[in-house]
CSV table of C-alpha atoms and ligand atoms in Angstrom, one decimal:
chain,number,residue,atom,x,y,z
V,113,GLU,CA,0.7,0.3,0.5
V,114,ALA,CA,2.6,2.1,0.8
V,115,LYS,CA,4.7,1.6,-2.5
V,116,ASN,CA,1.1,2.5,-4.3
V,117,ARG,CA,1.0,6.2,-2.2
V,118,ARG,CA,4.5,6.4,-3.6
V,119,ARG,CA,4.0,5.2,-6.8
V,120,GLY,CA,0.6,7.9,-7.0
V,121,ARG,CA,3.1,10.5,-5.8
V,122,ALA,CA,5.4,9.7,-8.2
V,123,ALA,CA,3.2,9.5,-11.1
V,124,LEU,CA,1.1,12.9,-9.4
V,125,PHE,CA,5.1,14.3,-9.4
V,126,ASP,CA,6.1,14.0,-13.0
V,127,ALA,CA,2.8,15.2,-14.3
V,128,GLY,CA,3.5,18.3,-12.1
V,129,LEU,CA,7.1,18.9,-13.3
V,130,ARG,CA,5.1,18.4,-16.7
V,131,GLU,CA,2.8,21.3,-17.0
V,132,GLU,CA,5.5,23.1,-14.5
V,133,ILE,CA,7.9,22.7,-17.8
V,134,GLY,CA,5.1,23.7,-19.8
V,135,GLY,CA,4.3,26.8,-17.5
V,136,ARG,CA,8.1,27.7,-17.5
V,137,MET,CA,8.4,27.7,-21.0
V,138,GLU,CA,4.7,29.7,-21.7
V,139,LEU,CA,5.8,32.0,-19.0
V,140,GLU,CA,9.4,32.8,-20.5
V,141,HIS,CA,7.8,33.5,-23.4
V,142,ASP,CA,5.1,36.0,-22.4
V,143,LEU,CA,7.3,37.6,-20.6
V,144,ARG,CA,9.6,38.8,-23.4
V,145,ALA,CA,6.4,40.5,-24.7
V,146,ALA,CA,5.4,41.8,-21.5
V,147,VAL,CA,7.7,44.9,-20.8
V,148,ALA,CA,6.6,46.0,-24.5
V,149,GLN,CA,2.8,45.2,-23.4
V,150,GLY,CA,2.5,47.4,-20.4
V,151,GLN,CA,2.1,44.0,-18.2
V,152,LEU,CA,5.1,44.7,-15.5
V,153,ARG,CA,4.0,47.3,-13.0
V,154,VAL,CA,5.6,48.5,-9.5
V,155,GLU,CA,5.0,48.3,-6.2
V,156,TYR,CA,6.0,50.8,-3.1
V,157,GLN,CA,6.7,49.8,0.3
V,158,PRO,CA,7.3,52.0,2.8
V,159,VAL,CA,10.6,52.6,4.8
V,160,GLY,CA,9.8,53.6,7.8
V,161,ALA,CA,11.9,55.2,11.1
V,162,LEU,CA,12.1,53.6,14.1
V,163,ALA,CA,12.9,56.7,15.5
V,164,ASP,CA,8.4,57.9,15.3
V,165,GLY,CA,7.6,56.0,12.2
V,166,ARG,CA,8.2,58.7,9.4
V,167,VAL,CA,8.5,56.8,5.7
V,168,VAL,CA,11.9,58.3,4.3
V,169,GLY,CA,11.7,55.8,1.5
V,170,LEU,CA,10.3,52.9,-0.4
V,171,GLU,CA,11.2,49.6,-2.3
V,172,ALA,CA,10.1,49.5,-5.9
V,173,LEU,CA,9.2,45.3,-5.8
V,174,VAL,CA,8.0,44.1,-9.6
V,175,ARG,CA,4.6,42.9,-10.3
V,176,TRP,CA,3.2,41.4,-13.8
V,177,ASP,CA,-0.5,41.5,-14.5
V,178,HIS,CA,-0.3,38.7,-16.7
V,179,PRO,CA,-3.2,38.3,-18.8
V,180,ASN,CA,-4.1,34.6,-18.4
V,181,HIS,CA,-1.8,33.8,-14.4
V,182,GLY,CA,-3.4,37.7,-13.1
V,183,ARG,CA,-0.8,39.3,-10.7
V,184,LEU,CA,2.1,37.5,-10.6
V,185,LEU,CA,5.0,38.2,-7.9
V,186,PRO,CA,9.0,38.3,-8.5
V,187,ALA,CA,9.1,34.7,-7.6
V,188,ARG,CA,7.7,33.5,-10.5
V,189,PHE,CA,9.8,35.3,-12.8
V,190,ILE,CA,12.6,36.5,-11.5
V,191,GLY,CA,14.7,33.6,-11.6
V,192,LEU,CA,13.3,33.1,-15.6
V,193,ALA,CA,14.4,36.7,-16.2
V,194,GLU,CA,17.7,35.5,-14.5
V,195,GLU,CA,18.4,32.4,-16.9
V,196,SER,CA,18.0,34.9,-20.5
V,197,GLU,CA,20.1,38.4,-20.7
V,198,LEU,CA,15.2,39.2,-20.0
V,199,ILE,CA,16.5,40.0,-16.7
V,200,SER,CA,18.3,43.6,-18.0
V,201,THR,CA,15.2,44.6,-20.0
V,202,LEU,CA,13.8,44.2,-16.9
V,203,GLY,CA,15.8,45.4,-14.8
V,204,ALA,CA,16.3,49.2,-17.2
V,205,TRP,CA,12.6,49.4,-16.9
V,206,VAL,CA,12.3,49.3,-12.9
V,207,LEU,CA,14.9,51.6,-12.7
V,208,VAL,CA,13.3,54.6,-15.0
V,209,GLN,CA,9.7,53.9,-13.4
V,210,SER,CA,11.0,53.9,-10.2
V,211,CYS,CA,13.9,56.7,-10.6
V,212,SER,CA,10.6,58.5,-12.5
V,213,GLN,CA,8.4,57.9,-10.3
V,214,MET,CA,10.5,59.2,-7.1
V,215,ALA,CA,11.6,62.2,-9.2
V,216,ARG,CA,7.4,63.0,-9.8
V,217,TRP,CA,6.7,62.7,-5.7
V,218,ARG,CA,10.3,64.8,-4.6
V,219,ALA,CA,9.6,67.5,-7.1
V,220,ARG,CA,5.3,67.9,-6.0
V,221,HIS,CA,6.1,66.7,-2.3
V,222,PRO,CA,7.1,68.8,0.7
V,223,GLN,CA,7.5,65.8,2.6
V,224,ALA,CA,8.4,63.6,-0.3
V,225,ALA,CA,11.7,66.1,-0.9
V,226,GLU,CA,14.1,64.3,0.7
V,227,ALA,CA,13.0,60.2,0.1
V,228,PHE,CA,15.0,58.1,-1.7
V,229,VAL,CA,14.0,55.1,-3.7
V,230,ALA,CA,15.3,51.6,-3.4
V,231,VAL,CA,15.8,49.2,-6.6
V,232,ASN,CA,16.4,45.6,-6.2
V,233,VAL,CA,19.7,44.2,-8.7
V,234,SER,CA,20.0,41.1,-8.8
V,235,PRO,CA,23.0,39.9,-9.4
V,236,ARG,CA,23.4,38.8,-12.8
V,237,GLN,CA,22.8,43.0,-13.6
V,238,LEU,CA,26.2,43.0,-11.3
V,239,GLU,CA,28.0,41.0,-13.3
V,240,GLY,CA,26.6,41.7,-17.1
V,241,PRO,CA,27.9,44.8,-18.3
V,242,ASP,CA,24.2,46.6,-18.8
V,243,LEU,CA,23.7,48.0,-14.9
V,244,LEU,CA,25.8,50.9,-15.0
V,245,PRO,CA,24.3,52.3,-18.0
V,246,ALA,CA,21.0,51.6,-17.7
V,247,VAL,CA,21.2,53.8,-13.7
V,248,GLU,CA,23.0,56.2,-15.7
V,249,GLU,CA,20.1,56.0,-18.3
V,250,ALA,CA,17.2,56.5,-15.0
V,251,LEU,CA,19.2,59.3,-13.8
V,252,ARG,CA,19.1,61.0,-16.6
V,253,ARG,CA,15.8,61.0,-17.5
V,254,SER,CA,14.2,61.5,-14.6
V,255,GLY,CA,16.4,63.9,-13.0
V,256,LEU,CA,16.7,62.6,-9.8
V,257,ALA,CA,19.0,63.4,-7.3
V,258,PRO,CA,21.6,60.2,-7.8
V,259,SER,CA,21.5,60.0,-3.5
V,260,ALA,CA,17.8,59.7,-3.7
V,261,LEU,CA,18.9,56.1,-5.3
V,262,VAL,CA,19.2,53.3,-3.7
V,263,LEU,CA,20.8,49.8,-4.9
V,264,GLU,CA,19.9,46.3,-3.0
V,265,ILE,CA,22.0,43.4,-3.7
V,266,THR,CA,21.9,40.4,-2.0
V,267,GLU,CA,24.7,39.5,0.4
V,268,SER,CA,24.8,36.0,-1.6
V,269,GLY,CA,24.9,37.6,-4.6
V,270,PHE,CA,28.1,39.4,-5.3
V,271,VAL,CA,30.9,38.6,-4.9
V,272,ALA,CA,33.1,41.3,-3.9
V,273,GLU,CA,36.5,39.7,-5.6
V,274,ASP,CA,35.0,39.5,-8.9
V,275,PRO,CA,36.9,42.7,-10.8
V,276,HIS,CA,34.0,43.2,-12.8
V,277,VAL,CA,31.5,43.5,-10.2
V,278,ALA,CA,34.1,45.5,-7.4
V,279,LYS,CA,34.0,47.3,-10.4
V,280,VAL,CA,30.4,48.7,-11.0
V,281,LEU,CA,30.1,48.8,-7.2
V,282,GLU,CA,32.5,51.4,-7.1
V,283,ASP,CA,31.8,53.4,-10.5
V,284,LEU,CA,27.6,53.5,-8.8
V,285,ARG,CA,29.3,54.8,-5.8
V,286,ASP,CA,30.8,57.3,-7.7
V,287,LEU,CA,27.9,58.3,-9.1
V,288,GLY,CA,26.6,58.6,-6.2
V,289,VAL,CA,24.1,56.0,-5.9
V,290,ARG,CA,23.7,54.8,-2.6
V,291,LEU,CA,23.5,51.2,-1.6
V,292,ALA,CA,22.1,48.6,0.1
V,293,ILE,CA,22.9,44.3,1.5
V,294,ASP,CA,19.7,42.8,1.0
V,295,ASP,CA,18.9,39.8,3.3
V,296,PHE,CA,21.7,40.4,5.4
V,297,GLY,CA,22.3,37.4,7.4
V,298,ALA,CA,20.9,35.1,4.8
V,299,GLY,CA,22.6,33.1,2.4
V,300,TYR,CA,25.8,33.0,2.3
V,301,SER,CA,27.3,35.1,5.1
V,302,SER,CA,30.3,36.8,4.1
V,303,LEU,CA,31.6,39.3,6.7
V,304,GLY,CA,35.1,39.5,4.4
V,305,GLN,CA,32.5,41.3,1.3
V,306,LEU,CA,31.6,43.9,3.9
V,307,LYS,CA,34.9,45.0,4.8
V,308,ARG,CA,35.2,45.3,1.3
V,309,LEU,CA,32.3,47.1,-0.1
V,310,PRO,CA,31.4,50.6,0.7
V,311,VAL,CA,27.8,50.0,1.6
V,312,ASP,CA,25.4,53.0,3.2
V,313,PHE,CA,22.4,49.3,4.6
V,314,LEU,CA,22.1,46.8,5.5
V,315,LYS,CA,18.8,45.2,5.9
V,316,ILE,CA,18.5,42.1,8.4
V,317,ASP,CA,16.8,39.4,6.9
V,318,ARG,CA,12.8,38.6,8.1
V,319,VAL,CA,14.7,35.1,9.3
V,320,PHE,CA,16.0,37.2,12.1
V,321,VAL,CA,12.9,39.9,12.5
V,322,GLU,CA,10.2,36.8,13.0
V,323,GLU,CA,10.6,35.8,16.0
V,324,LEU,CA,12.9,39.7,17.5
V,325,GLY,CA,11.7,40.2,20.8
V,326,ALA,CA,10.5,36.1,21.4
V,327,ASN,CA,13.4,34.3,20.7
V,328,PRO,CA,17.2,35.7,22.4
V,329,ARG,CA,18.7,34.0,20.4
V,330,ASP,CA,17.6,36.4,17.8
V,331,ASP,CA,17.5,39.5,19.2
V,332,LEU,CA,21.0,39.2,20.2
V,333,VAL,CA,21.6,38.6,16.5
V,334,VAL,CA,19.9,41.6,15.4
V,335,SER,CA,21.6,44.1,18.0
V,336,VAL,CA,25.0,42.6,16.9
V,337,VAL,CA,24.5,43.1,13.7
V,338,ALA,CA,23.0,46.1,14.4
V,339,GLU,CA,26.3,47.3,15.9
V,340,LEU,CA,28.2,46.0,13.4
V,341,GLY,CA,26.0,47.9,10.3
V,342,HIS,CA,26.9,51.5,12.6
V,343,GLY,CA,30.4,50.8,13.0
V,344,LEU,CA,31.0,50.4,9.2
V,345,GLY,CA,28.6,53.8,8.9
V,346,CYS,CA,25.9,51.8,7.9
V,347,GLN,CA,22.0,52.5,8.2
V,348,VAL,CA,20.5,49.1,9.6
V,349,ILE,CA,16.4,48.4,8.7
V,350,ALA,CA,14.5,45.8,10.3
V,351,GLU,CA,12.7,43.9,7.2
V,352,GLY,CA,9.4,42.0,7.3
V,353,ILE,CA,8.7,43.5,10.9
V,354,GLU,CA,4.9,42.4,11.1
V,355,GLU,CA,3.9,43.2,14.6
V,356,GLU,CA,4.3,45.4,17.3
V,357,ARG,CA,7.0,42.7,19.2
V,358,GLN,CA,9.0,42.8,16.5
V,359,ARG,CA,8.7,46.7,15.8
V,360,ALA,CA,9.6,47.6,19.7
V,361,ALA,CA,12.8,45.1,19.7
V,362,ALA,CA,14.0,46.6,16.7
V,363,TRP,CA,13.4,50.0,17.9
V,364,ARG,CA,15.4,48.5,21.7
V,365,LEU,CA,18.1,47.2,19.9
V,366,GLY,CA,19.7,49.5,17.9
V,367,CYS,CA,17.9,49.4,14.5
V,368,ASP,CA,17.3,52.7,12.8
V,369,LEU,CA,14.6,51.4,10.1
V,370,TYR,CA,12.2,49.2,9.6
V,371,GLN,CA,10.2,47.7,6.5
V,372,GLY,CA,7.1,45.2,7.0
V,373,TYR,CA,3.3,44.5,7.3
V,374,LEU,CA,2.8,47.2,10.8
V,375,LEU,CA,3.9,49.6,8.4
V,376,ALA,CA,2.8,49.1,5.0
V,377,ARG,CA,2.2,46.9,2.8
V,378,PRO,CA,3.5,47.5,-0.7
V,379,LEU,CA,1.8,49.8,-2.7
V,380,THR,CA,0.6,51.4,-5.5
V,381,VAL,CA,1.2,54.1,-6.9
V,382,ARG,CA,-1.8,56.2,-6.2
V,383,GLN,CA,-1.7,54.7,-2.9
V,384,ALA,CA,2.1,55.5,-2.4
V,385,GLY,CA,1.3,59.5,-3.5
V,386,ALA,CA,-1.4,59.1,-0.7
V,387,LEU,CA,1.9,59.0,1.7
V,388,TRP,CA,3.2,62.2,1.1
V,389,GLY,CA,0.1,64.7,1.9
V,390,PRO,CA,-0.8,67.4,-0.2
V,391,ALA,CA,1.2,69.0,-3.1
V,392,ARG,CA,2.8,72.0,-3.4
V,393,GLY,CA,0.3,74.8,-4.0
S,469,C2E,P1,13.1,41.5,-1.0
S,469,C2E,O1,13.7,43.1,-1.9
S,469,C2E,O2,13.9,41.5,0.3
S,469,C2E,O3,11.9,42.4,-0.9
S,469,C2E,C1,11.2,41.8,0.0
S,469,C2E,C2,9.9,40.8,-0.3
S,469,C2E,O4,9.2,41.0,1.4
S,469,C2E,C3,8.9,41.2,-1.1
S,469,C2E,O5,8.0,40.2,-1.3
S,469,C2E,C4,8.0,42.0,0.5
S,469,C2E,O6,6.7,42.0,-0.6
S,469,C2E,C5,7.4,41.3,1.0
S,469,C2E,N1,7.5,42.0,2.6
S,469,C2E,C6,7.7,42.6,3.0
S,469,C2E,N2,7.4,43.3,4.2
S,469,C2E,C7,6.4,41.8,4.5
S,469,C2E,C8,6.2,41.5,6.2
S,469,C2E,O7,5.8,42.4,6.4
S,469,C2E,N3,6.0,39.8,5.9
S,469,C2E,C9,6.2,39.0,4.6
S,469,C2E,N4,6.6,37.8,4.7
S,469,C2E,N5,7.0,39.9,3.4
S,469,C2E,C10,6.7,40.9,3.2
S,469,C2E,P2,8.0,40.2,-3.5
S,469,C2E,O8,7.0,41.5,-3.6
S,469,C2E,O9,7.1,39.2,-3.3
S,469,C2E,O10,9.4,39.8,-3.5
S,469,C2E,C11,10.1,39.1,-3.6
S,469,C2E,C12,11.7,39.0,-4.0
S,469,C2E,O11,11.8,39.7,-5.1
S,469,C2E,C13,12.2,40.8,-3.1
S,469,C2E,O12,12.8,40.3,-2.1
S,469,C2E,C14,13.5,41.1,-4.5
S,469,C2E,O13,14.4,40.2,-4.0
S,469,C2E,C15,12.9,40.6,-6.1
S,469,C2E,N6,12.6,41.4,-6.1
S,469,C2E,C16,11.1,42.1,-6.2
S,469,C2E,N7,11.5,43.0,-7.2
S,469,C2E,C17,12.6,43.0,-8.1
S,469,C2E,C18,13.4,43.8,-8.8
S,469,C2E,O14,12.5,45.0,-9.7
S,469,C2E,N8,13.5,43.1,-9.9
S,469,C2E,C19,15.3,42.0,-8.9
S,469,C2E,N9,16.1,42.0,-9.3
S,469,C2E,N10,14.7,41.8,-8.1
S,469,C2E,C20,13.0,42.1,-7.7
S,470,MG,MG1,14.8,44.6,-1.3
S,471,MG,MG1,14.9,41.0,2.0
S,472,MG,MG1,15.3,38.4,-1.2
């Protein structure tokens, strides 16, 4: 009986796999058309100051309104895009959208005048030749101050020893763009990379935030990372704050900024615009 069940599951798995592969090919095909057909959209999730809850910036998160599959989250298609040159097209599009939108908000709303927009960068973009020109183009077209752009890089995603990646990061810094290490502490932690990299923000991964204020080991990790970040001249962001307990602990343990459903979910352009209050008269 157990054997039958196993076989049943294997058959199911094969069917699922076939479907998945078919689905992937379909998605890859569709993704090529998505940018041109205006199916991609950027949502903006606020980043707040722990001291007073004020919104200091927004993280741009891409969504795909697929004609058949509905609203797709990045987990469904970023990996696919990374397997081809599509990531560079998608990345450039997100940069132009985000920089232009933030430039408009900063110009119109006194409360947004100092705000930053944070854009996620895939490791594949860092390894390729297109990122620096895409950033320059987005800043030029939008007129956004370079310091208002933060690029989020996943810690596991780059190898600071790679001379090309190191050069790209330095050139970005020379432009005045700021850098964040995303999902810090998850994946391949390498403190050696921190030593070499000129970063402005450390974003502590959600896995350490989940039990914050309830698990002394996580509290310890977060307080040590906050101290490390400050020592390196970074602002420290706690990601994935959903409850007051976590927010209070992040503040007590020395984090500067926070992000998560407690403050706000990712917002549409219209919803995010309403954060800034009245426009200039
Ligand atoms: P990330 O950069 O670490 O972004 C944070 C993710 O956590 C987002 O998921 C966000 O919606 C979610 N999140 C925020 N607050 C909370 C919370 O309190 N609780 C929980 N459970 N989740 C929260 P999302 O939008 O699905 O994005 C997933 C990942 O996709 C991002 O992780 C980022 O690595 C990648 N991504 C998103 N947009 C882009 C993009 O334009 N380009 C590239 N290359 N990657 C992107
Ligand atoms: Mg991010
Ligand atoms: Mg993250
Ligand atoms: Mg991530």
